[in-house]
Coordinates of C-alpha atoms in Angstrom, one line a residue:
X1 CA -31.6 -22.7 -15.4
X2 CA -29.3 -25.5 -14.4
X3 CA -25.6 -24.8 -13.6
X4 CA -22.7 -27.1 -13.0
X5 CA -19.2 -25.9 -12.0
X6 CA -16.1 -27.9 -12.8
X7 CA -12.7 -27.2 -11.2
X8 CA -10.3 -27.2 -14.2
X9 CA -7.3 -26.1 -12.1
X10 CA -6.6 -24.3 -8.8
X11 CA -8.1 -21.0 -10.1
X12 CA -9.9 -22.0 -13.3
X13 CA -13.6 -22.9 -13.4
X14 CA -15.7 -24.3 -16.2
X15 CA -19.4 -23.5 -16.1
X16 CA -22.0 -25.5 -17.9
X17 CA -25.3 -23.6 -18.1
X18 CA -28.6 -25.1 -19.4
X19 CA -31.5 -22.8 -20.2
X20 CA -35.0 -24.2 -20.8
X21 CA -36.3 -23.8 -24.3
X22 CA -39.6 -22.4 -23.0
X23 CA -37.8 -19.4 -21.5
X24 CA -36.1 -18.6 -24.8
X25 CA -39.3 -19.2 -26.8
X26 CA -41.2 -16.8 -24.6
X27 CA -38.6 -14.1 -25.1
X28 CA -38.6 -14.7 -28.9
X29 CA -42.4 -14.4 -29.1
X30 CA -42.3 -11.2 -27.1
X31 CA -39.6 -9.7 -29.3
X32 CA -41.5 -10.7 -32.5
X33 CA -44.7 -9.1 -31.1
X34 CA -42.7 -5.8 -30.5
X35 CA -41.4 -6.0 -34.1
X36 CA -45.0 -6.6 -35.4
X37 CA -46.1 -3.3 -33.9
X38 CA -43.3 -1.4 -35.7
X39 CA -42.8 -2.9 -39.1
X40 CA -45.0 -2.7 -42.3
X41 CA -45.5 -5.7 -44.5
X42 CA -47.5 -5.5 -47.7
X43 CA -50.9 -7.1 -47.4
X44 CA -51.2 -6.8 -43.6
X45 CA -52.5 -4.0 -41.5
X46 CA -50.0 -2.5 -38.9
X47 CA -50.1 -4.6 -35.7
X48 CA -52.1 -7.4 -37.4
X49 CA -49.2 -9.3 -38.9
X50 CA -49.6 -13.1 -38.1
X51 CA -46.8 -14.5 -35.8
X52 CA -46.0 -17.1 -38.4
X53 CA -45.2 -14.4 -41.0
X54 CA -43.1 -12.5 -38.5
X55 CA -41.2 -15.6 -37.6
X56 CA -40.5 -16.5 -41.2
X57 CA -39.1 -13.0 -41.9
X58 CA -37.4 -12.1 -38.6
X59 CA -37.1 -15.3 -36.7
X60 CA -33.4 -15.9 -37.5
X61 CA -32.2 -12.5 -36.4
X62 CA -34.4 -12.5 -33.3
X63 CA -33.2 -15.9 -32.3
X64 CA -29.5 -14.7 -32.5
X65 CA -30.4 -11.6 -30.5
X66 CA -32.3 -13.4 -27.8
X67 CA -29.7 -16.2 -27.5
X68 CA -26.9 -13.6 -27.1
X69 CA -28.9 -11.6 -24.5
X70 CA -29.9 -14.7 -22.5
X71 CA -26.4 -16.2 -22.6
X72 CA -24.8 -13.0 -21.2
X73 CA -27.4 -12.5 -18.5
X74 CA -27.5 -16.1 -17.5
X75 CA -23.7 -16.4 -17.3
X76 CA -23.4 -13.5 -14.8
X77 CA -26.4 -14.8 -12.9
X78 CA -24.8 -18.2 -12.7
X79 CA -21.5 -16.7 -11.4
X80 CA -23.4 -14.8 -8.7
X81 CA -25.5 -17.8 -7.7
X82 CA -22.4 -20.0 -7.4
X83 CA -20.6 -17.4 -5.3
X84 CA -17.7 -17.3 -7.7
X85 CA -15.3 -14.4 -7.4
X86 CA -14.1 -13.6 -11.0
X87 CA -10.6 -12.4 -11.4
X88 CA -11.2 -11.7 -15.1
X89 CA -14.0 -11.6 -17.7
X90 CA -15.5 -15.0 -18.4
X91 CA -14.8 -16.6 -21.8
X92 CA -17.6 -18.4 -23.7
X93 CA -16.2 -21.7 -24.9
X94 CA -19.2 -23.1 -26.7
X95 CA -22.9 -22.2 -27.3
X96 CA -25.1 -25.2 -28.3
X97 CA -28.0 -25.2 -30.8
X98 CA -31.4 -24.1 -29.6
X99 CA -34.7 -25.1 -31.1
X100 CA -38.3 -25.8 -30.2
X101 CA -38.2 -28.4 -27.4
X102 CA -34.4 -28.3 -27.3
X103 CA -32.8 -26.5 -24.3
X104 CA -29.9 -24.2 -24.9
X105 CA -26.6 -25.3 -23.3
X106 CA -23.4 -23.3 -23.2
X107 CA -20.0 -23.5 -21.5
X108 CA -17.7 -20.8 -20.2
X109 CA -14.4 -20.6 -18.5
X110 CA -13.5 -18.2 -15.8
X111 CA -10.5 -17.4 -13.6
X112 CA -11.3 -16.8 -9.9
X113 CA -9.6 -15.4 -6.9
X114 CA -7.9 -17.8 -4.6
X115 CA -9.6 -18.9 -1.4
X116 CA -7.5 -17.6 1.5
X117 CA -7.9 -19.1 5.0
X118 CA -7.6 -17.2 8.3
X119 CA -4.4 -15.1 8.4
X120 CA -2.6 -15.3 11.7
X121 CA -0.4 -12.3 12.5
X122 CA 0.5 -13.2 16.0
X123 CA 3.9 -14.6 14.8
X124 CA 4.8 -11.6 12.7
X125 CA 7.6 -9.5 14.2
X126 CA 7.7 -5.8 13.4
X127 CA 10.4 -3.2 14.1
X128 CA 8.5 0.0 14.7
X129 CA 10.6 3.2 14.5
X130 CA 10.5 5.5 17.5
X131 CA 11.4 8.6 15.7
X132 CA 10.6 12.3 15.6
X133 CA 11.9 15.3 13.6
X134 CA 14.5 17.2 15.7
X135 CA 16.2 20.6 15.3
X136 CA 19.3 19.1 13.7
X137 CA 17.1 17.6 10.9
X138 CA 15.6 21.0 10.3
X139 CA 19.1 22.6 10.3
X140 CA 20.3 20.1 7.7
X141 CA 17.3 20.7 5.5
X142 CA 17.9 24.5 5.7
X143 CA 21.5 23.9 4.6
X144 CA 20.3 21.8 1.7
X145 CA 17.9 24.6 0.6
X146 CA 20.8 27.0 0.7
X147 CA 22.9 24.6 -1.4
X148 CA 20.1 24.3 -3.9
X149 CA 19.8 28.1 -4.2
X150 CA 23.5 28.8 -4.5
X151 CA 24.9 30.8 -7.4
X152 CA 28.1 30.0 -9.3
X153 CA 31.0 32.3 -10.1
X154 CA 34.1 31.7 -12.2
X155 CA 37.3 31.2 -10.3
X156 CA 41.0 30.8 -11.1
X157 CA 41.3 28.2 -8.4
X158 CA 42.1 24.6 -9.3
X159 CA 39.1 22.4 -9.3
X160 CA 38.3 20.7 -6.0
X161 CA 35.5 19.4 -3.9
X162 CA 32.4 21.6 -4.1
X163 CA 33.4 23.3 -7.3
X164 CA 31.2 23.2 -10.4
X165 CA 33.2 22.2 -13.4
X166 CA 32.1 22.5 -17.0
X167 CA 34.0 20.2 -19.4
X168 CA 33.9 19.4 -23.1
X169 CA 34.7 15.8 -24.2
X170 CA 34.9 13.6 -27.2
X171 CA 35.0 9.8 -26.5
X172 CA 35.9 6.8 -28.4
X173 CA 34.5 3.4 -27.4
X174 CA 34.7 0.2 -29.4
X175 CA 36.1 2.2 -32.4
X176 CA 33.1 4.6 -32.4
X177 CA 33.4 8.3 -31.7
X178 CA 30.8 9.5 -29.2
X179 CA 29.0 11.8 -29.7
X180 CA 29.1 11.5 -33.5
X181 CA 28.2 15.1 -34.0
X182 CA 31.2 16.4 -32.1
X183 CA 32.2 17.5 -28.6
X184 CA 29.7 17.3 -25.8
X185 CA 29.5 19.6 -22.8
X186 CA 28.9 18.3 -19.3
X187 CA 28.6 20.0 -15.9
X188 CA 29.2 18.4 -12.6
X189 CA 29.8 19.4 -9.0
X190 CA 32.9 17.6 -7.6
X191 CA 32.2 15.3 -4.7
X192 CA 28.5 14.8 -5.6
X193 CA 28.3 13.7 -9.2
X194 CA 28.9 10.0 -8.8
X195 CA 31.2 10.1 -11.9
X196 CA 34.3 9.1 -10.0
X197 CA 36.8 8.8 -12.9
X198 CA 35.8 12.2 -14.4
X199 CA 36.1 13.8 -11.0
X200 CA 39.5 12.4 -10.5
X201 CA 40.6 13.5 -14.0
X202 CA 39.6 17.2 -13.5
X203 CA 40.5 17.6 -9.8
X204 CA 43.4 20.1 -9.6
X205 CA 42.8 21.4 -13.2
X206 CA 42.0 25.0 -14.2
X207 CA 39.8 26.4 -17.0
X208 CA 41.6 25.8 -20.4
X209 CA 43.5 22.7 -19.3
X210 CA 43.2 19.8 -21.7
X211 CA 44.1 16.1 -21.5
X212 CA 43.6 12.7 -23.1
X213 CA 42.7 9.9 -20.7
X214 CA 40.5 6.8 -20.1
X215 CA 37.3 7.1 -18.2
X216 CA 34.8 4.5 -17.0
X217 CA 31.4 5.9 -17.5
X218 CA 28.7 5.1 -14.8
X219 CA 26.2 2.4 -15.6
X220 CA 23.4 4.8 -15.6
X221 CA 25.0 7.4 -17.8
X222 CA 22.6 9.1 -20.2
X223 CA 24.4 8.1 -23.4
X224 CA 23.8 4.4 -23.9
X225 CA 26.9 3.9 -26.0
X226 CA 29.0 5.1 -23.1
X227 CA 27.1 3.8 -20.0
X228 CA 29.1 1.2 -18.2
X229 CA 32.0 1.3 -20.7
X230 CA 35.6 2.4 -20.6
X231 CA 36.4 5.0 -23.3
X232 CA 39.4 7.0 -24.5
X233 CA 38.4 10.6 -23.9
X234 CA 39.7 14.0 -25.2
X235 CA 38.8 16.3 -22.3
X236 CA 38.9 20.1 -21.9
X237 CA 38.0 22.1 -18.8
X238 CA 35.8 25.0 -19.9
X239 CA 34.9 26.5 -16.6
X240 CA 35.7 26.1 -12.9
X241 CA 33.2 27.8 -10.6
X242 CA 32.8 28.1 -6.9
X243 CA 29.4 28.3 -5.2
X244 CA 28.1 31.3 -3.4
X245 CA 25.7 30.2 -0.6
X246 CA 22.9 32.7 0.0
X247 CA 22.2 34.0 3.5
X248 CA 19.0 33.0 5.2
X249 CA 17.5 36.5 5.1
X250 CA 14.0 37.8 4.5
X251 CA 14.4 37.6 0.7
X252 CA 15.5 34.0 0.9
X253 CA 12.7 33.0 3.3
X254 CA 10.0 34.7 1.2
X255 CA 11.2 32.8 -1.9
X256 CA 9.7 29.7 -0.2
X257 CA 6.3 31.4 0.1
X258 CA 6.8 32.3 3.8
X259 CA 5.3 35.7 3.5
X260 CA 6.4 36.8 7.0
X261 CA 10.0 36.5 6.1
X262 CA 10.7 35.2 9.6
X263 CA 13.2 32.3 10.1
X264 CA 11.0 30.8 12.8
X265 CA 8.1 30.5 10.3
X266 CA 10.4 28.9 7.7
X267 CA 11.6 26.4 10.3
X268 CA 8.0 25.5 11.1
X269 CA 7.2 24.9 7.4
X270 CA 10.4 22.8 7.0
X271 CA 9.6 20.8 10.1
X272 CA 6.0 20.1 8.9
X273 CA 7.3 18.9 5.5
X274 CA 9.9 16.7 7.2
X275 CA 7.2 15.2 9.5
X276 CA 5.1 14.3 6.4
X277 CA 8.1 12.7 4.8
X278 CA 9.0 10.8 7.9
X279 CA 5.4 9.5 8.3
X280 CA 5.4 8.4 4.7
X281 CA 8.8 6.6 5.1
X282 CA 7.6 5.0 8.3
X283 CA 4.4 3.7 6.6
X284 CA 6.5 2.4 3.7
X285 CA 9.0 0.6 6.0
X286 CA 6.3 -1.0 8.2
X287 CA 4.3 -2.1 5.1
X288 CA 7.5 -3.7 3.6
X289 CA 8.0 -5.7 6.9
X290 CA 4.4 -6.9 7.0
X291 CA 4.3 -7.8 3.3
X292 CA 7.6 -9.7 3.5
X293 CA 6.4 -11.9 6.3
X294 CA 3.0 -12.4 4.8
X295 CA 4.5 -13.5 1.5
X296 CA 6.8 -15.9 3.4
X297 CA 3.7 -17.4 5.2
X298 CA 1.8 -17.8 1.9
X299 CA 4.6 -18.5 -0.6
X300 CA 2.5 -21.2 -2.3
X301 CA -0.6 -19.0 -2.8
X302 CA -1.6 -19.1 -6.5
X303 CA -2.6 -15.8 -8.0
X304 CA -4.8 -15.1 -11.0
X305 CA -2.8 -15.1 -14.2
X306 CA -4.9 -12.4 -15.8
X307 CA -4.3 -9.9 -13.0
X308 CA -0.5 -10.7 -13.0
X309 CA -0.4 -10.1 -16.7
X310 CA -2.1 -6.8 -16.4
X311 CA 0.2 -5.7 -13.6
X312 CA 3.3 -6.8 -15.5
X313 CA 2.2 -4.8 -18.5
X314 CA 1.6 -1.8 -16.3
X315 CA 5.1 -2.1 -14.7
X316 CA 6.7 -2.4 -18.1
X317 CA 4.9 0.7 -19.4
X318 CA 5.9 2.6 -16.3
X319 CA 9.6 1.5 -16.7
X320 CA 9.5 2.6 -20.4
X321 CA 8.2 6.0 -19.4
X322 CA 11.1 6.4 -16.9
X323 CA 13.9 4.6 -18.7
X324 CA 13.0 4.8 -22.4
X325 CA 13.9 2.1 -24.8
X326 CA 16.1 0.3 -22.3
X327 CA 13.0 -1.0 -20.5
X328 CA 11.6 -2.3 -23.8
X329 CA 14.5 -4.6 -24.1
X330 CA 14.2 -6.1 -20.6
X331 CA 12.8 -9.6 -20.4
X332 CA 9.1 -9.8 -19.6
X333 CA 10.0 -12.3 -16.8
X334 CA 11.5 -9.4 -14.8
X335 CA 8.2 -7.5 -14.8
X336 CA 6.2 -10.7 -14.3
X337 CA 8.0 -11.7 -11.1
X338 CA 7.6 -8.3 -9.6
X339 CA 3.9 -8.2 -10.7
X340 CA 3.2 -11.6 -9.2
X341 CA 4.7 -10.4 -5.9
X342 CA 2.6 -7.3 -5.9
X343 CA -0.6 -9.1 -6.8
X344 CA 0.0 -11.7 -4.1
X345 CA 0.7 -9.1 -1.4
X346 CA -2.3 -7.0 -2.5
X347 CA -4.6 -10.0 -2.2
X348 CA -3.3 -10.9 1.2
X349 CA -3.7 -7.3 2.5
X350 CA -7.2 -7.1 1.1
X351 CA -8.2 -10.4 2.6
X352 CA -6.9 -9.3 6.0
X353 CA -9.1 -6.2 5.7
X354 CA -12.1 -8.5 4.9
X355 CA -11.4 -11.0 7.7
X356 CA -11.0 -8.2 10.3
X357 CA -13.8 -5.9 9.1
X358 CA -11.4 -3.1 8.3
X359 CA -13.1 -0.6 6.0
X360 CA -11.5 2.4 4.4
X361 CA -11.6 5.6 6.6
X362 CA -13.0 8.5 4.6
X363 CA -11.2 11.0 6.8
X364 CA -7.9 9.4 6.1
X365 CA -8.6 9.4 2.4
X366 CA -9.5 13.1 2.5
X367 CA -6.2 13.8 4.4
X368 CA -4.2 11.8 1.9
X369 CA -5.7 13.7 -1.0
X370 CA -5.2 17.1 0.7
X371 CA -1.5 16.2 1.3
X372 CA -1.0 15.6 -2.4
X373 CA -3.0 18.8 -3.3
X374 CA -0.8 21.0 -1.0
X375 CA 2.0 20.6 -3.5
X376 CA 0.0 22.4 -6.2
X377 CA -0.9 26.1 -6.7
X378 CA -4.6 25.4 -6.6
X379 CA -5.1 22.7 -4.0
X380 CA -8.9 22.8 -3.9
X381 CA -9.1 22.2 -7.6
X382 CA -6.9 19.1 -7.1
X383 CA -9.1 17.9 -4.3
X384 CA -12.2 18.3 -6.5
X385 CA -10.4 16.5 -9.4
X386 CA -9.7 13.4 -7.2
X387 CA -13.3 13.3 -5.9
X388 CA -14.6 13.7 -9.4
X389 CA -12.5 10.9 -10.9
X390 CA -13.5 7.4 -9.6
X391 CA -10.2 5.9 -10.8
X392 CA -8.0 8.4 -9.0
X393 CA -10.2 8.2 -5.8
X394 CA -10.2 4.4 -5.9
X395 CA -6.4 4.4 -6.1
X396 CA -6.1 6.6 -3.0
X397 CA -8.7 4.5 -1.2
X398 CA -6.8 1.3 -1.9
X399 CA -3.5 2.8 -0.5
X400 CA -5.3 4.1 2.6
X401 CA -6.9 0.8 3.2
X402 CA -3.6 -1.0 3.0
X403 CA -2.1 1.5 5.5
X404 CA -5.0 0.8 7.9
X405 CA -4.3 -3.0 7.6
X406 CA -0.7 -2.4 8.4
X407 CA -1.7 -0.3 11.4
X408 CA -3.9 -3.2 12.5
X409 CA -1.0 -5.7 12.1
X410 CA 1.3 -3.4 14.2
X411 CA -1.3 -3.4 16.9
X412 CA -1.7 -7.2 16.9
X413 CA 1.8 -8.5 16.0
X414 CA 5.0 -8.7 18.0
X415 CA 6.4 -5.2 17.9
X416 CA 9.8 -4.0 18.9
X417 CA 10.0 -0.2 19.3
X418 CA 13.3 0.8 17.7
X419 CA 15.0 4.1 18.3
X420 CA 16.0 5.6 15.0
X421 CA 16.9 8.9 13.4
X422 CA 14.9 10.4 10.7
X423 CA 17.6 9.6 8.1
X424 CA 17.7 6.0 9.2
X425 CA 13.9 5.6 8.7
X426 CA 14.0 7.2 5.3
X427 CA 17.0 5.0 4.2
X428 CA 15.2 1.9 5.5
X429 CA 12.1 2.8 3.6
X430 CA 14.1 3.5 0.4
X431 CA 16.0 0.2 0.7
X432 CA 12.7 -1.7 1.3
X433 CA 11.3 -0.1 -1.8
X434 CA 14.3 -1.2 -3.9
X435 CA 13.8 -4.8 -2.6
X436 CA 10.3 -4.9 -4.0

């Protein structure tokens, strides 16, 4: 087999493969002999059919079968022998004619991964949060849990901060009544809803009060006809309620699966959860710093179009699941830009792992899976599900390997230990995620 590789572009390769006719003829003869043992032809005993007869009757189909088989096996053998790293499945461009004494020649195109030179992290500067969960963090989370479990009771008081207000409204925007089927009910807690105009309109009002006003609906409002628009609104306050915060007693504590009913045990559970959240946020923020600087260093690194297209499609599907039809109307370029960034950063992190002999740590993979499993009622079943599904397991292994690469960078880059609160780390991680 002769192979030549032509560089069509930075990441495109054209392979020309020539296979000797003798190799194909031997395979055809062997296949015809197998057929001769199995078929029956009138006038000949089983297994005694002359090769010429077999070739006349079955030669065409056997030739197609052998050529297809040899082309496929030879193509992948050529890719391996030429040390090519395919980023997508090869595409056969042309298969020449093959006959006695005529070698078979075919061409194929393939997209490959980019060659990345040594990655130097000595110039990377990282802010590493020096943070731990403190008692005030636990106190605040306990208060949040109390808020989440509060009950609501009707009150004659005028609506104010912290009250839950139930309203009915009918809006008119651009000459259209919304909702078309009639009044819509909406519940909001004043001071927390993010619907500033509506909060201002109902503040000081009591149940039964009505008014006509103009409201600007938030950009992310659920009704697409109203989102981001100013509308004339008929508004009625149906209920004003004040919250009743539960005491942290044994019943409250046991509702969080702390069977002892002791506050000390609940605080320990809360602290452990916050520590996991803090570690995850720290990892996210460190990774974002590493990725940002790696991308700046390798801004011109070309990435395989096939992988970018697959990632863009995945991001668009994910957005559609979260946002519905709105995502379907977004330009493909939005997803493509994000996909290209993700693919480039993933290639760089993977290459750093290869260059520095970093292999995935099985213990860390197990811990990551168990952390996810702890949020389910049957954690061991979840663990078994991950280890029984190569796709799920591979996803966790990839994330863990990236974390190990980030840890390695932190050990070898310029690191500034930065004193931060838990909230600051979580906010930094959230903002870095939005930037991506």
